[in-house]
Amino acid sequence: MIATVVEMMSHIFIQRAVLVGTLISLCAALLGVSLVLKRYSMIGDGLSHVGFGIMTCATAFGYATPLYIAIPGVTISAIILLKIGNNHRIKSDSAIALISSTALAIGVAVTSVTTGMNTDVCNFMFGSILAMSQADVILSVAVSIIVTILFVIYYRKLFVVTFDENFAKASGLKSDRYTTIIAVLTALIIVIGMRMMGVMLISSIIIFPALTSMRIFKSFKRVVISSGIVSVVSFLLGIYLSYLYNISTGATIVLVNLVFFILFTIVEKIIHE
Amino acid sequence: MDLIQIKDLCFSYPTKKDTLKHINLNIESGSFTCIVGENGSGKSTLLKCILGLNEDYTGNIIKEKNIGYLPQKSDIQTNFPATIEEVVLSGTISNHPSKIFYTKSDKEEAKQVMEKLNIYNIRKQCFADLSGGQQQRVLIARALCATKDIIILDEPTNGLDPSIAKQIYELLDKIKREENITILMVSHDIERALNYADKVIEIINGEVKFIGKPSEFKMGGAK
């Protein structure tokens, strides 16, 4: 195994993928706890579809670094999505479905009249560790560090807002501001992560670690820490197995996450018996 | 001294006009006030206006002190993965909102409140694993960490067994007597509210129809 890891890590593109993937997995898991508990699990899915729409359009029009357009685009969508969700006439899950399907439709329509379903589009859909350029790596590391620092700074407030939004408001916290921060940070992680994980799979690294950790741990702090660990370990195991058996990296990471979810569920059953 | 003064308060929801109509009332320091009335009369809406959760009202609400709040049970995620200690400690958030971590004084405050409410020994237990009565006790502790002046409770005994509901009323009465903390609560349980409150406010169709002592309410109320 060590020899395989050494051989694997001799490739520059894998070094980049390990660095970026570890940071993204950690950030996605941290944000995932609040998103799952606030019943915003599907926001990752919706935003990744928006990211797909923007990235395919940018690629079709010959823009060399679509990530730079996708980041502000998806961030603005996250804010719009929350605003629509707060409108009592449209529920938040409907708002996510509305925006995500529209963005996906625009992406597919533009692709079909321009480049067609080429390798770039397939990479956006299912992810590719080859897709990370050095510029992407620098951007990803910077964004991941910002997300982690902001999460630590706002940890106490995120707990209060996630547990009981009315109490947070009554205590003078601007709860809408913190919900927006979560959505914006999620948007950033989604855009960066979808290059490697793919549009179809990125939301799983947000949802799985939190749900897995909640099977066993009954304290918010432990759930957060466990989610981070489960997510990073799943990523590292996933990329190793994907290299070993030549399977799609994004899909392997999701399947490893599933295995952890099943294991934690079994442990939970044993503990309760 | 009045901790809360409400003058000519009117509020409408987009789907329900005139939910509150020209409300005028004061909440005195050290009082135990119960707001009673039928479902949909505007009791909880009034609390939400006082707390700033409903903002688009007309009229004036003057609040002198920090408020501790216990929301309706349906507003709380009862299966949330958090320990009792985490929930109670979160009540201190308004004491030092700009700090990244809880301070020593926040932790000491939470410890003292948990000891008073007999939940310190079970502080590591999960909030979700507690009974309804114990969960309310934890949320009262959280409210007490937020203020030393006034706590507002929205139907705290809803869905509880009568014996547990009695314990919650006794606990609130003790807090009022020993800590001199003002209690303002909405309750469906008129009979028990009359036993413990020293002031009753009755709201019917968004209007205050009665303000006075429980003994006066028993003699006639608004009816």
XYZ file of C-alpha atoms in Angstrom:
496
model
C 0.000 0.000 0.000
C 2.820 2.415 0.912
C 4.524 1.776 -2.430
C 1.245 2.552 -4.236
C 0.778 5.757 -2.254
C 4.372 6.842 -3.002
C 3.891 6.111 -6.694
C 0.525 7.903 -6.689
C 1.950 10.982 -4.997
C 4.774 11.239 -7.530
C 2.244 12.673 -10.008
C 1.871 16.441 -9.817
C -1.849 16.312 -10.690
C -2.510 13.930 -7.796
C -0.527 16.100 -5.384
C -2.736 19.019 -6.413
C -5.894 16.919 -6.121
C -4.947 15.645 -2.639
C -4.205 19.155 -1.374
C -7.341 20.745 -2.796
C -9.581 17.754 -2.107
C -8.547 17.508 1.554
C -9.287 21.181 2.144
C -12.568 21.101 0.236
C -13.713 17.939 2.013
C -12.993 19.543 5.371
C -14.832 22.792 4.522
C -17.799 20.999 2.948
C -18.194 18.842 6.051
C -18.024 21.841 8.418
C -20.707 23.705 6.477
C -22.695 20.513 5.945
C -23.585 20.176 9.634
C -25.447 23.505 9.678
C -26.968 22.923 6.226
C -28.324 19.484 7.122
C -29.686 20.670 10.477
C -31.307 23.741 8.897
C -32.929 21.473 6.286
C -30.889 23.058 3.486
C -29.306 19.755 2.405
C -30.243 20.222 -1.221
C -28.702 23.685 -1.542
C -25.405 22.060 -2.575
C -27.145 20.189 -5.358
C -28.923 23.316 -6.575
C -25.803 25.478 -6.525
C -23.714 22.853 -8.321
C -26.259 22.878 -11.158
C -25.977 26.664 -11.288
C -22.187 26.259 -11.380
C -22.558 23.799 -14.253
C -24.700 26.243 -16.204
C -22.216 29.077 -15.742
C -19.072 26.986 -16.378
C -20.435 25.382 -19.562
C -21.534 28.789 -20.881
C -18.117 30.291 -20.046
C -16.350 27.369 -21.759
C -18.645 27.535 -24.790
C -17.828 31.216 -25.222
C -14.101 30.446 -25.017
C -13.364 31.817 -21.562
C -10.094 30.235 -20.372
C -10.735 30.228 -16.602
C -14.465 29.594 -16.094
C -13.932 29.317 -12.326
C -13.497 33.105 -12.082
C -16.965 33.631 -13.574
C -18.582 30.746 -11.735
C -17.546 31.944 -8.248
C -19.426 35.290 -8.319
C -22.260 33.748 -10.354
C -22.935 30.896 -7.927
C -22.467 33.173 -4.911
C -25.122 35.579 -6.226
C -27.396 32.594 -6.929
C -26.973 31.406 -3.326
C -28.131 34.793 -2.038
C -31.076 34.907 -4.491
C -31.977 31.368 -3.473
C -32.177 32.318 0.186
C -34.241 35.409 -0.616
C -36.731 33.355 -2.631
C -36.778 30.726 0.133
C -37.634 33.429 2.700
C -40.585 34.449 0.559
C -43.472 32.602 2.155
C -45.167 32.039 -1.195
C -42.333 29.785 -2.447
C -40.851 27.116 -0.147
C -37.049 26.795 -0.006
C -36.977 23.305 -1.573
C -39.099 24.583 -4.467
C -36.782 27.591 -4.834
C -33.755 25.262 -5.080
C -35.499 23.068 -7.682
C -36.560 26.164 -9.640
C -33.090 27.708 -9.847
C -31.127 24.481 -10.304
C -33.245 23.115 -13.155
C -33.244 26.503 -14.923
C -29.446 26.803 -14.679
C -28.964 23.204 -15.834
C -31.303 23.782 -18.786
C -29.395 26.922 -19.835
C -26.076 25.032 -19.559
C -27.323 22.083 -21.634
C -28.982 24.351 -24.247
C -25.855 26.490 -24.719
C -23.660 23.385 -24.881
C -25.810 21.711 -27.496
C -25.722 24.729 -29.857
C -21.980 25.368 -29.376
C -19.351 22.823 -28.350
C -21.573 19.783 -27.841
C -20.936 17.247 -25.041
C -17.134 17.382 -25.176
C -14.593 16.295 -22.523
C -14.813 19.616 -20.651
C -18.569 19.236 -20.203
C -18.201 15.603 -19.081
C -15.575 16.722 -16.554
C -17.987 19.291 -15.138
C -20.681 16.605 -14.872
C -18.671 13.817 -13.263
C -15.454 15.510 -12.114
C -11.832 14.913 -12.963
C -8.699 15.210 -10.888
C -6.879 16.135 -14.085
C -8.959 19.300 -14.317
C -7.103 21.234 -11.615
C -4.679 23.838 -12.977
C -2.103 25.539 -10.751
C -4.239 28.694 -10.709
C -7.211 26.596 -9.565
C -5.092 25.123 -6.780
C -4.000 28.538 -5.476
C -7.584 29.829 -5.578
C -8.922 26.677 -3.915
C -6.397 26.768 -1.087
C -7.070 30.475 -0.452
C -10.865 30.004 -0.412
C -10.652 26.902 1.797
C -8.504 28.716 4.351
C -10.945 31.660 4.391
C -13.918 29.312 4.831
C -12.253 27.446 7.713
C -11.261 30.662 9.509
C -14.759 32.163 9.105
C -16.324 28.933 10.384
C -14.178 29.046 13.536
C -14.861 32.761 14.074
C -18.630 32.340 13.700
C -18.906 28.876 15.302
C -20.837 30.073 18.400
C -23.244 32.136 16.347
C -23.755 29.405 13.762
C -24.727 27.043 16.582
C -27.309 29.467 17.994
C -28.760 30.304 14.567
C -28.884 26.648 13.525
C -30.462 25.426 16.767
C -33.064 28.151 17.239
C -33.275 31.046 14.794
C -35.947 32.914 16.800
C -33.853 32.838 19.968
C -30.887 34.090 17.936
C -32.943 37.017 16.619
C -34.361 37.769 20.071
C -30.767 37.823 21.387
C -29.890 40.520 18.876
C -28.048 38.319 16.368
C -28.615 39.119 12.712
C -29.537 35.522 11.923
C -30.208 36.283 8.241
C -26.626 37.489 7.964
C -25.245 34.192 9.299
C -27.545 32.124 7.082
C -26.271 34.168 4.127
C -22.668 33.584 5.225
C -23.296 29.806 5.286
C -24.890 29.947 1.817
C -22.081 32.066 0.334
C -19.344 29.860 1.816
C -21.185 26.809 0.512
C -21.347 28.394 -2.939
C -17.568 28.929 -2.910
C -16.845 25.351 -1.856
C -19.299 23.971 -4.422
C -17.706 25.824 -7.324
C -14.193 24.787 -6.390
C -15.153 21.226 -5.477
C -17.255 20.483 -8.566
C -14.132 20.508 -10.766
C -12.938 17.414 -9.000
C -16.152 15.791 -7.731
C -18.476 16.754 -10.562
C -21.853 18.498 -10.576
C -23.723 15.266 -9.976
C -21.728 14.242 -6.897
C -20.489 17.370 -5.102
C -23.504 17.739 -2.793
C -22.785 14.303 -1.296
C -19.592 15.525 0.416
C -21.694 18.193 2.117
C -24.479 15.895 3.284
C -22.876 12.499 3.966
C -20.297 13.382 6.671
C -22.853 15.293 8.773
C -25.504 12.560 8.513
C -22.894 9.881 9.244
C -21.580 11.666 12.352
C -25.083 12.313 13.675
C -25.657 8.550 13.826
C -23.284 8.280 16.797
C -22.402 11.680 18.222
C -24.921 13.679 20.230
C -23.009 16.901 20.770
C -22.776 19.660 18.161
C -19.029 20.054 18.662
C -18.378 16.331 18.286
C -20.606 16.124 15.219
C -18.609 18.972 13.620
C -15.226 17.396 14.463
C -16.338 13.908 13.408
C -17.778 15.259 10.119
C -14.452 16.885 9.290
C -12.533 13.670 10.026
C -14.996 11.379 8.191
C -14.979 13.674 5.176
C -11.188 13.957 4.893
C -10.633 10.209 5.499
C -13.337 9.350 2.929
C -11.658 11.643 0.420
C -8.168 10.207 0.961
C -9.425 6.611 0.874
C -11.541 7.426 -2.169
C -8.713 8.943 -4.177
C -6.447 5.999 -3.246
C -9.016 3.383 -4.298
C -9.840 5.347 -7.440
C -6.136 5.331 -8.408
C -5.769 1.655 -7.518
C -8.801 0.367 -9.429
C -9.047 3.126 -12.053
C -12.572 4.208 -11.046
C -13.950 7.771 -11.263
C -12.579 9.708 -8.281
C -15.808 11.553 -7.424
C -17.882 8.363 -7.514
C -15.344 6.454 -5.375
C -15.339 9.202 -2.727
C -19.154 9.119 -2.554
C -19.135 5.326 -2.210
C -16.541 5.453 0.604
C -18.765 8.025 2.321
C -21.664 5.588 1.951
C -19.587 2.817 3.568
C -18.835 5.099 6.541
C -22.545 5.951 6.817
C -23.439 2.238 6.945
C -20.660 1.510 9.476
C -21.761 4.354 11.765
C -25.387 3.201 11.491
C -24.368 -0.314 12.564
C -22.349 1.086 15.489
C -25.371 3.200 16.504
C -27.595 0.096 16.519
C -25.029 -1.800 18.631
C -24.748 1.102 21.114
C -28.544 1.283 21.516
C -28.959 -2.477 22.069
C -40.559 50.550 36.877
C -41.884 49.353 33.508
C -39.548 46.985 31.672
C -41.727 46.969 28.565
C -44.071 49.729 27.389
C -46.319 49.142 24.390
C -48.169 52.051 22.843
C -50.799 51.771 20.118
C -49.267 48.617 18.606
C -50.891 47.385 15.388
C -49.705 44.470 13.276
C -50.993 42.616 10.214
C -49.696 39.504 8.485
C -49.823 39.574 4.659
C -52.525 36.898 4.832
C -54.302 38.172 7.952
C -55.129 41.821 8.427
C -55.408 43.423 11.885
C -53.815 40.553 13.818
C -53.097 43.073 16.588
C -55.235 46.199 17.016
C -54.112 49.226 19.051
C -52.442 47.344 21.898
C -51.458 49.442 24.914
C -49.885 47.813 27.964
C -46.962 47.897 30.384
C -44.989 45.069 31.965
C -43.756 46.053 35.421
C -40.447 44.908 36.865
C -40.807 41.850 39.109
C -44.253 40.897 37.819
C -45.499 37.484 36.636
C -47.807 38.292 33.723
C -49.807 35.750 31.757
C -51.308 36.540 28.369
C -54.333 34.371 27.741
C -56.757 34.020 24.858
C -57.996 31.580 22.273
C -55.968 30.139 19.369
C -55.321 32.777 16.731
C -56.201 35.667 19.051
C -52.747 37.247 18.556
C -50.941 36.230 21.790
C -47.810 34.786 20.178
C -47.803 37.538 17.544
C -47.666 40.102 20.356
C -44.663 38.317 21.916
C -42.919 38.210 18.537
C -43.430 41.964 18.115
C -41.936 42.584 21.570
C -38.958 40.350 20.729
C -38.368 41.998 17.354
C -39.246 38.826 15.415
C -42.149 40.648 13.763
C -40.805 43.970 12.566
C -43.444 45.554 10.344
C -45.672 46.872 13.115
C -46.882 50.377 13.809
C -46.843 51.992 17.241
C -44.112 51.922 19.867
C -42.465 49.182 21.899
C -39.978 50.406 24.489
C -37.777 47.702 26.070
C -35.532 48.677 28.958
C -33.528 45.459 29.410
C -32.197 42.333 27.713
C -34.843 39.681 27.197
C -34.471 35.912 27.615
C -36.798 33.979 25.329
C -38.322 30.520 25.384
C -40.044 29.905 22.021
C -42.939 27.603 21.291
C -41.917 23.955 21.296
C -42.725 23.644 17.594
C -40.037 26.252 16.778
C -37.280 24.119 18.325
C -35.573 21.187 16.641
C -36.106 18.638 19.385
C -33.849 16.031 17.708
C -30.875 18.388 17.416
C -27.459 16.878 18.268
C -26.394 19.150 21.133
C -25.619 18.599 24.797
C -27.546 20.360 27.553
C -24.376 22.327 28.313
C -24.077 23.530 24.698
C -27.710 24.675 24.648
C -27.545 26.492 27.998
C -24.186 28.095 27.188
C -25.608 29.425 23.918
C -27.887 31.649 26.035
C -24.859 33.791 26.914
C -24.275 34.721 23.253
C -25.567 38.271 23.712
C -23.205 38.912 26.656
C -20.073 38.931 24.488
C -21.268 38.731 20.874
C -17.935 39.758 19.387
C -15.870 37.057 21.153
C -14.886 33.964 19.180
C -15.079 31.611 22.166
C -17.215 31.558 25.322
C -15.498 33.416 28.162
C -14.787 32.010 31.623
C -17.599 34.156 33.017
C -20.027 32.772 30.397
C -19.139 29.219 31.451
C -19.437 30.075 35.153
C -22.806 31.742 34.506
C -24.101 28.674 32.648
C -22.814 26.388 35.419
C -24.603 28.369 38.130
C -27.879 28.422 36.212
C -27.672 24.673 35.518
C -27.026 24.001 39.210
C -30.041 26.121 40.215
C -32.269 24.241 37.795
C -30.883 20.814 38.788
C -29.559 19.937 35.355
C -25.812 20.329 36.003
C -25.316 16.607 36.686
C -26.837 15.690 33.330
C -25.128 18.497 31.360
C -23.348 16.073 29.001
C -26.603 14.377 27.969
C -28.051 15.037 24.541
C -30.887 17.588 24.436
C -32.772 15.337 22.017
C -32.797 12.440 24.526
C -34.592 14.447 27.242
C -38.298 14.335 28.084
C -40.469 17.309 27.113
C -40.391 18.702 30.672
C -36.608 18.424 30.927
C -36.176 20.082 27.534
C -38.269 23.032 28.752
C -36.130 23.228 31.906
C -33.001 23.407 29.702
C -34.551 26.141 27.542
C -35.522 28.112 30.669
C -31.875 27.801 31.786
C -30.771 29.134 28.406
C -33.179 32.083 28.751
C -31.815 32.806 32.249
C -28.282 32.931 30.830
C -29.438 35.619 28.412
C -30.840 37.997 31.041
C -31.207 38.799 34.698
C -34.259 40.975 34.090
C -37.109 39.487 32.064
C -37.894 36.204 30.384
C -40.628 35.778 27.806
C -42.150 32.328 27.326
C -44.462 31.203 24.553
C -46.698 28.408 25.847
C -43.960 26.629 27.824
C -46.281 23.925 29.145
C -47.895 23.042 25.833
C -47.997 19.270 25.343
C -46.675 18.485 28.835
C -48.311 16.203 31.410
C -50.283 18.191 34.022
C -47.815 17.220 36.778
C -44.822 18.348 34.685
C -46.658 21.534 33.692
C -47.199 22.253 37.408
C -43.457 21.801 38.034
C -42.645 24.300 35.246
C -45.034 26.880 36.782
C -43.499 26.300 40.213
C -40.030 26.740 38.757
C -41.013 30.029 37.091
C -42.635 31.239 40.300
C -39.432 30.388 42.220
C -37.289 32.218 39.648
C -39.528 35.260 39.975
C -39.462 35.247 43.791
C -35.801 34.357 44.376
C -34.121 36.080 41.429
C -36.634 38.928 41.049
C -36.847 38.150 37.341
C -39.921 39.402 35.507
C -41.943 36.698 33.787
C -44.126 37.328 30.739
C -45.755 34.259 29.280
C -48.434 33.194 26.872
C -50.516 30.315 28.162
C -53.460 28.201 27.170
C -53.656 26.795 30.661
C -55.836 29.572 32.123
C -56.580 27.793 35.395
C -52.908 27.314 36.287
C -51.923 30.729 34.932
C -54.410 32.330 37.330
C -52.836 30.486 40.277
C -49.301 31.717 39.642
C -49.590 35.035 37.772
C -50.049 38.361 39.497
C -51.349 40.001 36.320
C -53.500 38.639 33.494
C -53.901 40.093 30.017
C -56.671 38.678 27.861
C -56.538 39.133 24.103
C -59.544 38.497 21.897
C -59.336 38.932 18.104
C -56.166 41.006 18.371
C -57.482 43.406 20.999
C -56.711 43.624 24.711
C -60.025 42.977 26.443
C -58.804 42.629 30.004
C -55.818 43.691 32.081
C -55.862 43.096 35.810
C -55.358 40.761 38.712
C -56.247 37.067 38.460
C -58.931 37.525 41.132
C -60.614 40.216 38.988
C -60.334 38.006 35.903
C -62.027 35.130 37.771
C -64.885 37.458 38.635
C -65.661 38.328 35.073
C -62.731 38.799 32.674
C -63.674 39.965 29.213
C -66.170 37.285 28.258
